[in-house]
């Protein structure tokens, strides 16, 4: 079996809800800087996604753009990941995320998931195996990353199936 890595990233700081639809909210200047910092952190940790699932909302797309630029600058010669913009990462919940992860081909080693709270935090908490669970429910802040790892197949992704190996909140 090969190790698989899942990186969960909550989008960076977005505009305060106003008159525009929530789906169209964009990143603030701080959010843009934090998205770049998230990409730089991933590069420093040598975490290079093969596949990216990104919510189709404006703020998550912008977050991925900042992350991807920072990764590209640090990854000379690396192949760019496949990116899939998923409406279910905006409108769906944890069930849809688990269903999505189970569709990942087993040739993919690292997946980056860019989405929204509360779903991103819930999925991260649910993935933690019972023996690692300390009873604390930790919410991902904006630009928060949770790195999970496990042996086995993506199709076997279930609650309790991926150890939490790292948490980080990116700030630029």
PDB file of C-alpha atoms in Angstrom:
ATOM      1  CA  UNK A   1       0.000   0.000   0.000  1.00  0.00           C
ATOM      2  CA  UNK A   2       1.159   3.513  -0.659  1.00  0.00           C
ATOM      3  CA  UNK A   3       0.781   6.453   1.664  1.00  0.00           C
ATOM      4  CA  UNK A   4      -1.817   9.029   0.741  1.00  0.00           C
ATOM      5  CA  UNK A   5      -1.909  12.606   1.973  1.00  0.00           C
ATOM      6  CA  UNK A   6      -4.931  14.868   2.250  1.00  0.00           C
ATOM      7  CA  UNK A   7      -4.438  18.576   2.849  1.00  0.00           C
ATOM      8  CA  UNK A   8      -7.551  20.444   3.926  1.00  0.00           C
ATOM      9  CA  UNK A   9      -7.395  24.219   3.435  1.00  0.00           C
ATOM     10  CA  UNK A  10     -10.055  26.645   4.555  1.00  0.00           C
ATOM     11  CA  UNK A  11     -10.202  29.609   2.180  1.00  0.00           C
ATOM     12  CA  UNK A  12      -8.337  32.795   3.081  1.00  0.00           C
ATOM     13  CA  UNK A  13      -9.933  35.916   4.604  1.00  0.00           C
ATOM     14  CA  UNK A  14     -12.849  37.133   2.483  1.00  0.00           C
ATOM     15  CA  UNK A  15     -14.905  40.305   2.259  1.00  0.00           C
ATOM     16  CA  UNK A  16     -17.628  40.821   4.828  1.00  0.00           C
ATOM     17  CA  UNK A  17     -20.978  39.663   3.482  1.00  0.00           C
ATOM     18  CA  UNK A  18     -22.784  42.560   1.921  1.00  0.00           C
ATOM     19  CA  UNK A  19     -25.149  43.124  -0.951  1.00  0.00           C
ATOM     20  CA  UNK A  20     -23.428  40.720  -3.349  1.00  0.00           C
ATOM     21  CA  UNK A  21     -24.258  36.994  -3.245  1.00  0.00           C
ATOM     22  CA  UNK A  22     -22.146  34.986  -0.776  1.00  0.00           C
ATOM     23  CA  UNK A  23     -20.835  32.839  -3.654  1.00  0.00           C
ATOM     24  CA  UNK A  24     -19.229  35.941  -5.219  1.00  0.00           C
ATOM     25  CA  UNK A  25     -17.409  37.230  -2.134  1.00  0.00           C
ATOM     26  CA  UNK A  26     -13.743  37.882  -2.905  1.00  0.00           C
ATOM     27  CA  UNK A  27     -10.602  37.799  -0.799  1.00  0.00           C
ATOM     28  CA  UNK A  28      -9.446  40.841   1.108  1.00  0.00           C
ATOM     29  CA  UNK A  29      -5.885  42.108   0.678  1.00  0.00           C
ATOM     30  CA  UNK A  30      -4.953  40.188   3.828  1.00  0.00           C
ATOM     31  CA  UNK A  31      -6.618  37.092   2.365  1.00  0.00           C
ATOM     32  CA  UNK A  32      -4.537  37.337  -0.799  1.00  0.00           C
ATOM     33  CA  UNK A  33      -1.350  37.602   1.276  1.00  0.00           C
ATOM     34  CA  UNK A  34      -2.395  34.675   3.493  1.00  0.00           C
ATOM     35  CA  UNK A  35      -3.182  32.494   0.460  1.00  0.00           C
ATOM     36  CA  UNK A  36       0.354  33.145  -0.817  1.00  0.00           C
ATOM     37  CA  UNK A  37       1.686  32.214   2.647  1.00  0.00           C
ATOM     38  CA  UNK A  38      -0.291  28.958   2.575  1.00  0.00           C
ATOM     39  CA  UNK A  39       1.331  28.041  -0.738  1.00  0.00           C
ATOM     40  CA  UNK A  40       4.777  28.942   0.585  1.00  0.00           C
ATOM     41  CA  UNK A  41       4.188  26.767   3.671  1.00  0.00           C
ATOM     42  CA  UNK A  42       3.158  23.810   1.514  1.00  0.00           C
ATOM     43  CA  UNK A  43       6.288  24.299  -0.597  1.00  0.00           C
ATOM     44  CA  UNK A  44       8.491  24.508   2.519  1.00  0.00           C
ATOM     45  CA  UNK A  45       6.908  21.288   3.820  1.00  0.00           C
ATOM     46  CA  UNK A  46       7.457  19.670   0.416  1.00  0.00           C
ATOM     47  CA  UNK A  47       3.759  18.926   0.063  1.00  0.00           C
ATOM     48  CA  UNK A  48       2.917  18.981  -3.631  1.00  0.00           C
ATOM     49  CA  UNK A  49      -0.674  18.115  -4.560  1.00  0.00           C
ATOM     50  CA  UNK A  50      -1.351  15.835  -7.500  1.00  0.00           C
ATOM     51  CA  UNK A  51      -5.047  16.718  -7.476  1.00  0.00           C
ATOM     52  CA  UNK A  52      -6.885  19.788  -6.175  1.00  0.00           C
ATOM     53  CA  UNK A  53     -10.579  19.859  -5.354  1.00  0.00           C
ATOM     54  CA  UNK A  54     -11.618  23.497  -4.999  1.00  0.00           C
ATOM     55  CA  UNK A  55     -15.019  24.975  -4.274  1.00  0.00           C
ATOM     56  CA  UNK A  56     -16.270  26.966  -7.232  1.00  0.00           C
ATOM     57  CA  UNK A  57     -16.936  30.078  -5.078  1.00  0.00           C
ATOM     58  CA  UNK A  58     -14.868  33.176  -5.856  1.00  0.00           C
ATOM     59  CA  UNK A  59     -12.956  33.261  -2.541  1.00  0.00           C
ATOM     60  CA  UNK A  60     -11.842  29.634  -2.767  1.00  0.00           C
ATOM     61  CA  UNK A  61     -10.790  30.007  -6.391  1.00  0.00           C
ATOM     62  CA  UNK A  62      -8.735  33.061  -5.406  1.00  0.00           C
ATOM     63  CA  UNK A  63      -7.237  31.152  -2.477  1.00  0.00           C
ATOM     64  CA  UNK A  64      -6.170  28.348  -4.806  1.00  0.00           C
ATOM     65  CA  UNK A  65      -4.727  30.911  -7.242  1.00  0.00           C
ATOM     66  CA  UNK A  66      -2.511  32.391  -4.499  1.00  0.00           C
ATOM     67  CA  UNK A  67      -1.457  28.954  -3.285  1.00  0.00           C
ATOM     68  CA  UNK A  68      -0.701  27.748  -6.812  1.00  0.00           C
ATOM     69  CA  UNK A  69       1.487  30.760  -7.626  1.00  0.00           C
ATOM     70  CA  UNK A  70       3.534  30.273  -4.452  1.00  0.00           C
ATOM     71  CA  UNK A  71       3.866  26.537  -5.141  1.00  0.00           C
ATOM     72  CA  UNK A  72       4.896  27.141  -8.770  1.00  0.00           C
ATOM     73  CA  UNK A  73       7.612  29.580  -7.717  1.00  0.00           C
ATOM     74  CA  UNK A  74       9.079  26.985  -5.371  1.00  0.00           C
ATOM     75  CA  UNK A  75       8.603  23.933  -7.593  1.00  0.00           C
ATOM     76  CA  UNK A  76      10.750  24.327 -10.632  1.00  0.00           C
ATOM     77  CA  UNK A  77      10.217  21.314 -12.828  1.00  0.00           C
ATOM     78  CA  UNK A  78       7.185  19.995 -10.891  1.00  0.00           C
ATOM     79  CA  UNK A  79       4.091  19.044 -12.848  1.00  0.00           C
ATOM     80  CA  UNK A  80       1.074  21.234 -12.117  1.00  0.00           C
ATOM     81  CA  UNK A  81      -1.751  19.398 -10.355  1.00  0.00           C
ATOM     82  CA  UNK A  82      -5.078  18.608 -11.931  1.00  0.00           C
ATOM     83  CA  UNK A  83      -7.655  21.081 -10.563  1.00  0.00           C
ATOM     84  CA  UNK A  84     -11.365  20.348 -10.286  1.00  0.00           C
ATOM     85  CA  UNK A  85     -13.797  23.083  -9.264  1.00  0.00           C
ATOM     86  CA  UNK A  86     -16.614  21.429  -7.340  1.00  0.00           C
ATOM     87  CA  UNK A  87     -20.004  23.033  -6.588  1.00  0.00           C
ATOM     88  CA  UNK A  88     -20.559  20.457  -3.824  1.00  0.00           C
ATOM     89  CA  UNK A  89     -17.660  21.962  -1.878  1.00  0.00           C
ATOM     90  CA  UNK A  90     -19.685  25.166  -1.654  1.00  0.00           C
ATOM     91  CA  UNK A  91     -23.219  23.873  -1.195  1.00  0.00           C
ATOM     92  CA  UNK A  92     -22.565  20.403   0.197  1.00  0.00           C
ATOM     93  CA  UNK A  93     -21.435  19.116   3.545  1.00  0.00           C
ATOM     94  CA  UNK A  94     -19.146  16.486   4.964  1.00  0.00           C
ATOM     95  CA  UNK A  95     -20.999  13.597   3.272  1.00  0.00           C
ATOM     96  CA  UNK A  96     -20.316  15.108  -0.133  1.00  0.00           C
ATOM     97  CA  UNK A  97     -16.640  15.618   0.765  1.00  0.00           C
ATOM     98  CA  UNK A  98     -16.194  11.989   1.799  1.00  0.00           C
ATOM     99  CA  UNK A  99     -18.003  10.861  -1.371  1.00  0.00           C
ATOM    100  CA  UNK A 100     -15.694  13.066  -3.448  1.00  0.00           C
ATOM    101  CA  UNK A 101     -12.540  11.715  -1.771  1.00  0.00           C
ATOM    102  CA  UNK A 102     -13.636   8.139  -2.454  1.00  0.00           C
ATOM    103  CA  UNK A 103     -13.564   8.902  -6.213  1.00  0.00           C
ATOM    104  CA  UNK A 104      -9.851   9.798  -6.230  1.00  0.00           C
ATOM    105  CA  UNK A 105      -7.791   7.416  -8.390  1.00  0.00           C
ATOM    106  CA  UNK A 106      -5.352   5.337  -6.362  1.00  0.00           C
ATOM    107  CA  UNK A 107      -2.455   6.635  -8.464  1.00  0.00           C
ATOM    108  CA  UNK A 108      -2.935  10.029  -6.753  1.00  0.00           C
ATOM    109  CA  UNK A 109      -0.735  10.405  -3.677  1.00  0.00           C
ATOM    110  CA  UNK A 110      -1.640  13.915  -2.473  1.00  0.00           C
ATOM    111  CA  UNK A 111      -4.970  15.747  -2.614  1.00  0.00           C
ATOM    112  CA  UNK A 112      -5.534  19.380  -1.670  1.00  0.00           C
ATOM    113  CA  UNK A 113      -9.100  20.268  -0.693  1.00  0.00           C
ATOM    114  CA  UNK A 114      -9.938  24.013  -0.706  1.00  0.00           C
ATOM    115  CA  UNK A 115     -13.296  24.843   0.836  1.00  0.00           C
ATOM    116  CA  UNK A 116     -15.406  26.471   3.519  1.00  0.00           C
ATOM    117  CA  UNK A 117     -16.252  26.121   7.181  1.00  0.00           C
ATOM    118  CA  UNK A 118     -17.889  24.495   8.969  1.00  0.00           C
ATOM    119  CA  UNK A 119     -17.410  21.617   6.521  1.00  0.00           C
ATOM    120  CA  UNK A 120     -13.595  21.750   6.277  1.00  0.00           C
ATOM    121  CA  UNK A 121     -13.179  21.679  10.069  1.00  0.00           C
ATOM    122  CA  UNK A 122     -15.789  18.927  10.442  1.00  0.00           C
ATOM    123  CA  UNK A 123     -14.108  16.702   7.855  1.00  0.00           C
ATOM    124  CA  UNK A 124     -10.700  17.188   9.476  1.00  0.00           C
ATOM    125  CA  UNK A 125     -12.057  16.253  12.913  1.00  0.00           C
ATOM    126  CA  UNK A 126     -13.982  13.268  11.544  1.00  0.00           C
ATOM    127  CA  UNK A 127     -10.901  11.851   9.800  1.00  0.00           C
ATOM    128  CA  UNK A 128      -8.905  11.590  13.041  1.00  0.00           C
ATOM    129  CA  UNK A 129      -8.686   7.972  14.283  1.00  0.00           C
ATOM    130  CA  UNK A 130     -10.123   7.220  17.727  1.00  0.00           C
ATOM    131  CA  UNK A 131      -6.683   6.505  19.205  1.00  0.00           C
ATOM    132  CA  UNK A 132      -5.471   9.971  18.161  1.00  0.00           C
ATOM    133  CA  UNK A 133      -8.619  11.816  19.194  1.00  0.00           C
ATOM    134  CA  UNK A 134      -8.098  13.971  22.277  1.00  0.00           C
ATOM    135  CA  UNK A 135     -11.669  15.224  22.565  1.00  0.00           C
ATOM    136  CA  UNK A 136     -10.916  18.743  21.331  1.00  0.00           C
ATOM    137  CA  UNK A 137     -12.794  20.021  18.352  1.00  0.00           C
ATOM    138  CA  UNK A 138     -10.471  22.448  16.612  1.00  0.00           C
ATOM    139  CA  UNK A 139     -11.896  24.792  14.016  1.00  0.00           C
ATOM    140  CA  UNK A 140      -9.744  25.743  11.052  1.00  0.00           C
ATOM    141  CA  UNK A 141      -9.285  29.510  10.898  1.00  0.00           C
ATOM    142  CA  UNK A 142      -9.121  31.315   7.561  1.00  0.00           C
ATOM    143  CA  UNK A 143      -6.048  30.014   5.672  1.00  0.00           C
ATOM    144  CA  UNK A 144      -5.916  27.122   8.126  1.00  0.00           C
ATOM    145  CA  UNK A 145      -4.429  23.853   6.899  1.00  0.00           C
ATOM    146  CA  UNK A 146      -4.804  20.342   8.260  1.00  0.00           C
ATOM    147  CA  UNK A 147      -2.576  17.578   6.873  1.00  0.00           C
ATOM    148  CA  UNK A 148      -3.856  14.001   7.170  1.00  0.00           C
ATOM    149  CA  UNK A 149      -2.055  10.805   6.155  1.00  0.00           C
ATOM    150  CA  UNK A 150      -2.943   7.142   5.823  1.00  0.00           C
ATOM    151  CA  UNK A 151      -1.967   3.966   4.038  1.00  0.00           C
ATOM    152  CA  UNK A 152      -4.442   2.415   1.673  1.00  0.00           C
ATOM    153  CA  UNK A 153      -6.899   3.344  -1.006  1.00  0.00           C
ATOM    154  CA  UNK A 154      -8.798   6.592  -1.446  1.00  0.00           C
ATOM    155  CA  UNK A 155     -11.963   4.533  -1.892  1.00  0.00           C
ATOM    156  CA  UNK A 156     -11.557   3.465   1.757  1.00  0.00           C
ATOM    157  CA  UNK A 157     -11.708   7.040   3.070  1.00  0.00           C
ATOM    158  CA  UNK A 158     -14.035   6.979   6.074  1.00  0.00           C
ATOM    159  CA  UNK A 159     -14.321   8.807   9.375  1.00  0.00           C
ATOM    160  CA  UNK A 160     -11.415   7.793  11.590  1.00  0.00           C
ATOM    161  CA  UNK A 161      -9.256   6.657   8.661  1.00  0.00           C
ATOM    162  CA  UNK A 162      -6.563   9.349   8.355  1.00  0.00           C
ATOM    163  CA  UNK A 163      -4.200  10.513  11.094  1.00  0.00           C
ATOM    164  CA  UNK A 164      -3.734  14.248  11.591  1.00  0.00           C
ATOM    165  CA  UNK A 165      -0.011  14.885  11.168  1.00  0.00           C
ATOM    166  CA  UNK A 166       0.172  18.683  10.973  1.00  0.00           C
ATOM    167  CA  UNK A 167      -1.900  21.818  11.493  1.00  0.00           C
ATOM    168  CA  UNK A 168      -0.903  25.281  10.391  1.00  0.00           C
ATOM    169  CA  UNK A 169      -2.538  28.681   9.988  1.00  0.00           C
ATOM    170  CA  UNK A 170      -0.894  30.609   7.164  1.00  0.00           C
ATOM    171  CA  UNK A 171      -0.370  34.313   7.691  1.00  0.00           C
ATOM    172  CA  UNK A 172       1.482  36.520   5.258  1.00  0.00           C
TER     173      UNK A 172
END
